[in-house]
PDB file of N, CA and C in Angstrom:
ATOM      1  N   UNK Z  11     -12.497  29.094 -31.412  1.00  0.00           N
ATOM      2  CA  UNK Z  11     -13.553  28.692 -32.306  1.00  0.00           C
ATOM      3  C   UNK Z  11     -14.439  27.667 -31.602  1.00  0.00           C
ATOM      4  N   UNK Z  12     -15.869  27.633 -31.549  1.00  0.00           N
ATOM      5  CA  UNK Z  12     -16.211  26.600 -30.815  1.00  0.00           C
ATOM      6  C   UNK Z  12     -17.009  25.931 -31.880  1.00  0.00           C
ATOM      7  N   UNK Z  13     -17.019  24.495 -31.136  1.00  0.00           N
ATOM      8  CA  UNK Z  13     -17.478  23.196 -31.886  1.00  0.00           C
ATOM      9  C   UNK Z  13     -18.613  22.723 -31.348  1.00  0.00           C
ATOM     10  N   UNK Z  14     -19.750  23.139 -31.817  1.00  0.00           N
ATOM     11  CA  UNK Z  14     -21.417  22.293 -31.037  1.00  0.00           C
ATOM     12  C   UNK Z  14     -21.482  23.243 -29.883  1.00  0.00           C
ATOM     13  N   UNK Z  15     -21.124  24.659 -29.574  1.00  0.00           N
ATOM     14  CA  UNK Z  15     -21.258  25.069 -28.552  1.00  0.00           C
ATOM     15  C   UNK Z  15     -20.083  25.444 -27.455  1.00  0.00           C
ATOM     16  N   UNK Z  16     -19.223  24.292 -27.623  1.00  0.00           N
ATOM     17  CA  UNK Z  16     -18.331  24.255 -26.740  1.00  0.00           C
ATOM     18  C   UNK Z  16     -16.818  24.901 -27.200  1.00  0.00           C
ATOM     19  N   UNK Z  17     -16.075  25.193 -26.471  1.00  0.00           N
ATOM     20  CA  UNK Z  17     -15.004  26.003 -27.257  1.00  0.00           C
ATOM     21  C   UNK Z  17     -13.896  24.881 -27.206  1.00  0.00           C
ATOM     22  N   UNK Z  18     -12.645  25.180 -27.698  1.00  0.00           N
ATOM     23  CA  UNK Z  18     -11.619  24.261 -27.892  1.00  0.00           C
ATOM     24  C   UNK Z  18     -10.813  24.409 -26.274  1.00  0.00           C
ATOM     25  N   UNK Z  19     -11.409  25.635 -25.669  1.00  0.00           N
ATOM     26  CA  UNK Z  19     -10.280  25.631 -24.567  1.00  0.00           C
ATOM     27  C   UNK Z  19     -10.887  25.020 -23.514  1.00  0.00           C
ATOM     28  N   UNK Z  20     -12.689  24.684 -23.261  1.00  0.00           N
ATOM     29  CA  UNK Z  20     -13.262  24.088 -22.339  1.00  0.00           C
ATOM     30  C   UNK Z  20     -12.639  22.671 -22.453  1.00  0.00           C
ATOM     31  N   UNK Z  21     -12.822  21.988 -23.932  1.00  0.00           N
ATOM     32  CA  UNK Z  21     -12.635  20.576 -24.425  1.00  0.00           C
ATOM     33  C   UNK Z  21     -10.925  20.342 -23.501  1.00  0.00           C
ATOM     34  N   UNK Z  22     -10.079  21.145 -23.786  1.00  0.00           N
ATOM     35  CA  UNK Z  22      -8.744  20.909 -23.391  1.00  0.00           C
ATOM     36  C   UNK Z  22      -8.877  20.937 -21.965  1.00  0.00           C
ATOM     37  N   UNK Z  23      -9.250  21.828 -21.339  1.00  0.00           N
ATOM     38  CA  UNK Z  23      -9.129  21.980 -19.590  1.00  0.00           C
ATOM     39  C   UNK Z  23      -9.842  20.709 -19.441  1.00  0.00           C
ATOM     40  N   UNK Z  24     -11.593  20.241 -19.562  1.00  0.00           N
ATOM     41  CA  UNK Z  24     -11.769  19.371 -19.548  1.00  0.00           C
ATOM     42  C   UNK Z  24     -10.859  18.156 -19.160  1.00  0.00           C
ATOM     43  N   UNK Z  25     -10.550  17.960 -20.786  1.00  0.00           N
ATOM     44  CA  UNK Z  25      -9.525  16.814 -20.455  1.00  0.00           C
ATOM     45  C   UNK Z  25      -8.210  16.480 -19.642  1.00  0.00           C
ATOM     46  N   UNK Z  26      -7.544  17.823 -18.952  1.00  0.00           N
ATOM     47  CA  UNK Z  26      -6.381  18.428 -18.474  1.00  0.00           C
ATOM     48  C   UNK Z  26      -6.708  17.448 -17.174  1.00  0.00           C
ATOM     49  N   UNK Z  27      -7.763  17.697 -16.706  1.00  0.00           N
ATOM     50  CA  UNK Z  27      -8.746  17.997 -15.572  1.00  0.00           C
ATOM     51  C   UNK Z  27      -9.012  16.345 -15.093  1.00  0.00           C
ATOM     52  N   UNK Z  28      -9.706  15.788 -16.337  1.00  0.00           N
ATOM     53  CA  UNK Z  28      -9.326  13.892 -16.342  1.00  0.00           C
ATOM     54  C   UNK Z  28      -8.584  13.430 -16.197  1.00  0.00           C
ATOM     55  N   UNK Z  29      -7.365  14.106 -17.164  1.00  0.00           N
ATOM     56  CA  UNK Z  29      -6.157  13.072 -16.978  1.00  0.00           C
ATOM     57  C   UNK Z  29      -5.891  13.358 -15.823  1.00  0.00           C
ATOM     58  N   UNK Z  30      -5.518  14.396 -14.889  1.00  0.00           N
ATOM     59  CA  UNK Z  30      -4.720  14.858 -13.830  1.00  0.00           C
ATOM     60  C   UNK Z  30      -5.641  13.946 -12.788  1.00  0.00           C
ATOM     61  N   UNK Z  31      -6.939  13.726 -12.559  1.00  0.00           N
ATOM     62  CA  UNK Z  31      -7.444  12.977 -11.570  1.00  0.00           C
ATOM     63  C   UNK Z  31      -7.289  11.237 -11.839  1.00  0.00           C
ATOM     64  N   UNK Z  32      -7.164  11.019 -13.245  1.00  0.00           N
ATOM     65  CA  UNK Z  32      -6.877   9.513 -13.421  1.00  0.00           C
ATOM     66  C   UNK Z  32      -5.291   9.397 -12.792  1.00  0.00           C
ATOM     67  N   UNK Z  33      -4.852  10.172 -12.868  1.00  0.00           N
ATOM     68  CA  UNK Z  33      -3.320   9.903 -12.764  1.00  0.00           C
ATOM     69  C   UNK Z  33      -3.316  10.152 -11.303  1.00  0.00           C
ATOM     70  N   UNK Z  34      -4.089  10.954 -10.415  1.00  0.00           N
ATOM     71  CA  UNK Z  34      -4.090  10.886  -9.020  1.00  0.00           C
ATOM     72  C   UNK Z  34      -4.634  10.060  -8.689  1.00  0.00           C
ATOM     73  N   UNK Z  35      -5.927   9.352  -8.521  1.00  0.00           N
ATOM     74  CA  UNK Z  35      -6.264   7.958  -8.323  1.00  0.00           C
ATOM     75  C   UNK Z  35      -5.593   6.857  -8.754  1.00  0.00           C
ATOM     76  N   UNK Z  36      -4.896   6.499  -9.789  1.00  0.00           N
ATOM     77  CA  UNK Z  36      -4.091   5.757  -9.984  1.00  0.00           C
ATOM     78  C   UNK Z  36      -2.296   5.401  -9.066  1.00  0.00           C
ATOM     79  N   UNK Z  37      -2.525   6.950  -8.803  1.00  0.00           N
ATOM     80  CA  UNK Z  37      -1.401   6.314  -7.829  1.00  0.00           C
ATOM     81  C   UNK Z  37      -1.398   6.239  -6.377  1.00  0.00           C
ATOM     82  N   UNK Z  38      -2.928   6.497  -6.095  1.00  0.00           N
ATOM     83  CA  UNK Z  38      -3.557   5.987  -4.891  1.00  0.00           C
ATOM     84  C   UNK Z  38      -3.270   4.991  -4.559  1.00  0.00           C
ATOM     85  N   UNK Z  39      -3.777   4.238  -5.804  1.00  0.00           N
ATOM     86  CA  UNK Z  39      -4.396   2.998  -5.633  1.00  0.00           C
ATOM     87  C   UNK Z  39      -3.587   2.194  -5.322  1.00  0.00           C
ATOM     88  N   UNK Z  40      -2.066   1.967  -5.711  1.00  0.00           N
ATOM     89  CA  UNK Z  40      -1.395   1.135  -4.383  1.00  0.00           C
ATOM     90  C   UNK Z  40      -1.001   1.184  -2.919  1.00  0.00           C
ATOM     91  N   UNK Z  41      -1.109   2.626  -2.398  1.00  0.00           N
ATOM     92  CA  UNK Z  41      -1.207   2.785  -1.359  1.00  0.00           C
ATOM     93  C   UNK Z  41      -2.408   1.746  -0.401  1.00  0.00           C
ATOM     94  N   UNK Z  42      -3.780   1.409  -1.050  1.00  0.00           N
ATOM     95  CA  UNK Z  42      -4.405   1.124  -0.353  1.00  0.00           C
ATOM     96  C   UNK Z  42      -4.818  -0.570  -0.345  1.00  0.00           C
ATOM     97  N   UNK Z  43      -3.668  -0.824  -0.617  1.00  0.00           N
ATOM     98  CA  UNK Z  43      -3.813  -2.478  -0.356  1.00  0.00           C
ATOM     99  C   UNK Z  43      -2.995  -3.019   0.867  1.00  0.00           C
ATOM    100  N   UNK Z  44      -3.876  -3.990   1.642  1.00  0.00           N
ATOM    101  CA  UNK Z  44      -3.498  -4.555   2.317  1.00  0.00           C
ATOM    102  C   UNK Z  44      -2.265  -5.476   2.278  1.00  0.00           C
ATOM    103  N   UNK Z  45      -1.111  -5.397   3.180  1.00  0.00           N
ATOM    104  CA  UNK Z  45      -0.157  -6.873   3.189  1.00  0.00           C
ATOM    105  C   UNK Z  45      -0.462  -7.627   4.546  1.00  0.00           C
ATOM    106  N   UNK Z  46      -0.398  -9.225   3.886  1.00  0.00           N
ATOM    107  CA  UNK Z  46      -0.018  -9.421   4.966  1.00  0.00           C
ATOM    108  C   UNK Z  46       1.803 -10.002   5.676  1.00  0.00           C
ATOM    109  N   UNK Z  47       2.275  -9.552   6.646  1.00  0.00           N
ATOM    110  CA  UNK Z  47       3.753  -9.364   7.107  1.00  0.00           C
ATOM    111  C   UNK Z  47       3.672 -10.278   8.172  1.00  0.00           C
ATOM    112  N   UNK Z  48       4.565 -11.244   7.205  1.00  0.00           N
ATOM    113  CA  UNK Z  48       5.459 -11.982   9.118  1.00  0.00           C
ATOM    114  C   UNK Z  48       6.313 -11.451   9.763  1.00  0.00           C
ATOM    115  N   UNK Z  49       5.601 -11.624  11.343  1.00  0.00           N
ATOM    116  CA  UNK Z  49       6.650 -11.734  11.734  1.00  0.00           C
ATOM    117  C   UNK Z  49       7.704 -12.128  12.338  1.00  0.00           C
ATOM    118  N   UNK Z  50       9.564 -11.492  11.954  1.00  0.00           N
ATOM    119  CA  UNK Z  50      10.152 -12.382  11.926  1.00  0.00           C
ATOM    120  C   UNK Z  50      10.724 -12.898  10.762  1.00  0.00           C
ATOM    121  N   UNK Z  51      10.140 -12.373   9.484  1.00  0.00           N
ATOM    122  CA  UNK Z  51      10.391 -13.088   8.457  1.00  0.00           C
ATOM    123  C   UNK Z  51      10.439 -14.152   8.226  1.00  0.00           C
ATOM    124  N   UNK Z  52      11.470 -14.747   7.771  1.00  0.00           N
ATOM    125  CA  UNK Z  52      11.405 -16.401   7.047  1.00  0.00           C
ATOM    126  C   UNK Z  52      11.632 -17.200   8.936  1.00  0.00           C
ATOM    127  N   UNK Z  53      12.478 -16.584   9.469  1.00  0.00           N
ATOM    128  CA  UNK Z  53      12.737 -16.973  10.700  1.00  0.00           C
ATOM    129  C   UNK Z  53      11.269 -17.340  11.765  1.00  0.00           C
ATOM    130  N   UNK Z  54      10.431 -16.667  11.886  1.00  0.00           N
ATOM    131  CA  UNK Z  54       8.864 -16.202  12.361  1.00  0.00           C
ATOM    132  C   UNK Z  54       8.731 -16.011  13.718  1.00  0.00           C
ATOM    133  N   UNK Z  55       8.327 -16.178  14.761  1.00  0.00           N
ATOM    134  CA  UNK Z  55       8.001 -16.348  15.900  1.00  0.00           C
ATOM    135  C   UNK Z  55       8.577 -17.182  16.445  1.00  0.00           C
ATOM    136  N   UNK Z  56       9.945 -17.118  17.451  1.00  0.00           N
ATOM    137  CA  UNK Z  56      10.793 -17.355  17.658  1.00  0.00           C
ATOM    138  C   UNK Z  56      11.001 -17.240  19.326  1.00  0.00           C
ATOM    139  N   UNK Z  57      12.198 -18.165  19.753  1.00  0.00           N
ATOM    140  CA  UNK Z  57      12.611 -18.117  21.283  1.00  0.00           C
ATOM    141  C   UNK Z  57      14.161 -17.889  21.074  1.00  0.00           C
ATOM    142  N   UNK Z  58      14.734 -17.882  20.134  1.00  0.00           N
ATOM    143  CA  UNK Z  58      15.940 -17.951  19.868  1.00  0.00           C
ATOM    144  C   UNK Z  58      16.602 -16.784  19.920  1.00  0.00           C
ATOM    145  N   UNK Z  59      16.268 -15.848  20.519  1.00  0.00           N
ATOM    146  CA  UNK Z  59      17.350 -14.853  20.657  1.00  0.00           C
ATOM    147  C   UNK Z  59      16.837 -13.321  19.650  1.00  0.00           C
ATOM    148  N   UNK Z  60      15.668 -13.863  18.571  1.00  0.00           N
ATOM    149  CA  UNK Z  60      15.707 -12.895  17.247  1.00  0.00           C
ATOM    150  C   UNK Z  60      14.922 -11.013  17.849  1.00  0.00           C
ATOM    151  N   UNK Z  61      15.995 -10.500  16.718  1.00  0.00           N
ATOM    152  CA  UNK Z  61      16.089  -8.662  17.362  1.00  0.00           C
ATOM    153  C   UNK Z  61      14.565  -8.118  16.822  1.00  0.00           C
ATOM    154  N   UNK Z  62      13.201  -8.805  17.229  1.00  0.00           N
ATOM    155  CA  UNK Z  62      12.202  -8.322  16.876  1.00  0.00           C
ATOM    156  C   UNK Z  62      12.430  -6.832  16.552  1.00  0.00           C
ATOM    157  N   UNK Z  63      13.020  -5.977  17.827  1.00  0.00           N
ATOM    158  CA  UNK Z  63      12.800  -4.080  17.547  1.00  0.00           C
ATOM    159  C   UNK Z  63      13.839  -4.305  16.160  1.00  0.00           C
ATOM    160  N   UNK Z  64      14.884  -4.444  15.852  1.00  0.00           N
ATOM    161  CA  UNK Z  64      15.157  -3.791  14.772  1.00  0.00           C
ATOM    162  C   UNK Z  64      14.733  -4.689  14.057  1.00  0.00           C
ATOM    163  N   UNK Z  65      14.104  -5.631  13.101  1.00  0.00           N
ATOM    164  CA  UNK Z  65      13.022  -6.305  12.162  1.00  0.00           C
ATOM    165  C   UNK Z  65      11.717  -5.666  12.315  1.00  0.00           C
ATOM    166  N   UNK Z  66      11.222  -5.058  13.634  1.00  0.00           N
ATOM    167  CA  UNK Z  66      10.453  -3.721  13.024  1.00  0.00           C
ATOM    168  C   UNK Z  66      10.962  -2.662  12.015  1.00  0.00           C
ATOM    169  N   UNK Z  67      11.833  -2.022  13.049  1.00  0.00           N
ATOM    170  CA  UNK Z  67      12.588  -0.723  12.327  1.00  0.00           C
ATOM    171  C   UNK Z  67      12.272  -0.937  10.897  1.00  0.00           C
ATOM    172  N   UNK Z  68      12.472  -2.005  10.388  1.00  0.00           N
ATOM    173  CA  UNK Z  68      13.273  -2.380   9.214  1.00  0.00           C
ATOM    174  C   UNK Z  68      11.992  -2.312   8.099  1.00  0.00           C
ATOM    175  N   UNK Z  69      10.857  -2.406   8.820  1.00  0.00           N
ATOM    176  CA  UNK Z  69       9.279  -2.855   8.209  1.00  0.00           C
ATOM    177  C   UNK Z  69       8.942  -1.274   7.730  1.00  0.00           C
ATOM    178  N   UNK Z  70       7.702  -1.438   6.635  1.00  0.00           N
ATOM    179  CA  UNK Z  70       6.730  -0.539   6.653  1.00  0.00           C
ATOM    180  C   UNK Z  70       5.986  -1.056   6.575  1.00  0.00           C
ATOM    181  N   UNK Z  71       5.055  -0.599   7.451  1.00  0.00           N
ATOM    182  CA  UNK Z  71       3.770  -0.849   7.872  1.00  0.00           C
ATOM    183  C   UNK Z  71       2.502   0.363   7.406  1.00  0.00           C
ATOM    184  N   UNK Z  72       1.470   0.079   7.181  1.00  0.00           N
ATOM    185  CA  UNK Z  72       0.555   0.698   6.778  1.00  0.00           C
ATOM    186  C   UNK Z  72      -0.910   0.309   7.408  1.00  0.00           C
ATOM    187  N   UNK Z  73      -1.775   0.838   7.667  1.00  0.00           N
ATOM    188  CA  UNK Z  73      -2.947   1.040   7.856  1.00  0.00           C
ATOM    189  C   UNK Z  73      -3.350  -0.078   7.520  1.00  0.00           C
ATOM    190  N   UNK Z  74      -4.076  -0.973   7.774  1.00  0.00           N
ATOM    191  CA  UNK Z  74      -4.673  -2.053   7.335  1.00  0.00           C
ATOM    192  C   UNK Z  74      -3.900  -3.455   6.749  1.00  0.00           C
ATOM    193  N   UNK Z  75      -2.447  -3.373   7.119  1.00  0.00           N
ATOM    194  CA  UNK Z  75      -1.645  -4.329   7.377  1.00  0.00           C
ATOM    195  C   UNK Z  75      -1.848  -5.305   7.953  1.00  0.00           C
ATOM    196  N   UNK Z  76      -2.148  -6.734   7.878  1.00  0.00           N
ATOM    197  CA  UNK Z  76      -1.765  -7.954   9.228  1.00  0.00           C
ATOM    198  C   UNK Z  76      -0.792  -8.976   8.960  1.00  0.00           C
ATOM    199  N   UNK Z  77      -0.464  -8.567  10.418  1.00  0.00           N
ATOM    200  CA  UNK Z  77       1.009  -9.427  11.187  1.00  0.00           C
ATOM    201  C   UNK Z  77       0.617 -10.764  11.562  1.00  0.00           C
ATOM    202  N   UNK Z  78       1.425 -11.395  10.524  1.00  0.00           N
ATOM    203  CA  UNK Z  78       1.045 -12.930  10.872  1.00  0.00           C
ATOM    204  C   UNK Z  78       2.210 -13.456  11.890  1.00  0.00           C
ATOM    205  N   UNK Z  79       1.672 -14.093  12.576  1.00  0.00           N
ATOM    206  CA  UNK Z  79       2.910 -14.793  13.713  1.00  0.00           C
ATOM    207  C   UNK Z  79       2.784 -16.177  13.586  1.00  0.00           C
ATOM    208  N   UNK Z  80       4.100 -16.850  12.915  1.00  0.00           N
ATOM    209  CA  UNK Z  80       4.238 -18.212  12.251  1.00  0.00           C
ATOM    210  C   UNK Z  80       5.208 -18.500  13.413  1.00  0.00           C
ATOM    211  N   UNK Z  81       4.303 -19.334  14.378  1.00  0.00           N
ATOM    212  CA  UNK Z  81       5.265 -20.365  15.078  1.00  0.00           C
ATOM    213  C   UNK Z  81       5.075 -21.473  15.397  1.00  0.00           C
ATOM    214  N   UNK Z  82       5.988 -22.414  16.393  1.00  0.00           N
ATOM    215  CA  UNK Z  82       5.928 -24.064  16.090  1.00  0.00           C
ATOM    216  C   UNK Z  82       5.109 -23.585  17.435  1.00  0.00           C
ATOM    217  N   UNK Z  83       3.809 -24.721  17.155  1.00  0.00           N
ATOM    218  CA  UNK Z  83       3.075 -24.598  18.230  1.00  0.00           C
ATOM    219  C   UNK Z  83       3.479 -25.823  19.330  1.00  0.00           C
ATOM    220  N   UNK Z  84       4.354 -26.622  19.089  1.00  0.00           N
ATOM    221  CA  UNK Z  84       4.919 -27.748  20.179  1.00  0.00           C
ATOM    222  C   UNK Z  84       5.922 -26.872  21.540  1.00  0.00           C
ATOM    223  N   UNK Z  85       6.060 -25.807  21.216  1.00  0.00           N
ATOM    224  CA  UNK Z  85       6.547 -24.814  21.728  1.00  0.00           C
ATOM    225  C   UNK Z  85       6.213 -23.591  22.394  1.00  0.00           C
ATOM    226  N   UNK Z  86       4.586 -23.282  21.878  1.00  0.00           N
ATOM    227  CA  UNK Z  86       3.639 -21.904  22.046  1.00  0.00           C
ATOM    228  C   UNK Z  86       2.389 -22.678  22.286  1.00  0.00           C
ATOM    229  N   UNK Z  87       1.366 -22.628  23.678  1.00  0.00           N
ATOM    230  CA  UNK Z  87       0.391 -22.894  23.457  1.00  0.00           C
ATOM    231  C   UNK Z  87      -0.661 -21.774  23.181  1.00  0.00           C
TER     232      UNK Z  87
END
């Protein structure tokens, strides 16, 4: 039956059609935020021995990520 022209099954796909792209942009949308990651963790930039490769391993990293390197500068010039 259509309403002003339009039928009930355009109105439904229509909306099928919205929701399904709100709900795909929406779960975009945390993909595309930046972190920023120490590294090193709480430990940071270090001489002490720390297993940087596996504290990578351990990371995810993404596209537009920055690696902050927190160290004592009485130590690093």
């Amino acid at each position: 039956m259509a309403i002003n022209g339009i039928s009930m099954g355009t109105k439904s796909l229509t909306f099928f059609l919205a929701l399904v792209t709100f709900t795909y942009l929406l779960s975009r949308s945390s993909s595309v935020e930046a972190h920023d990651i120490i590294v090193g963790d709480d430990s940071g930039w270090t001489l002490n021995g720390f297993n940087y490769t596996a504290w990578a391993h351990s990371q995810k990293f993404a596209v537009g990520d920055n690696l902050v390197f927190k160290y004592d500068s009485a130590l690093h010039d």
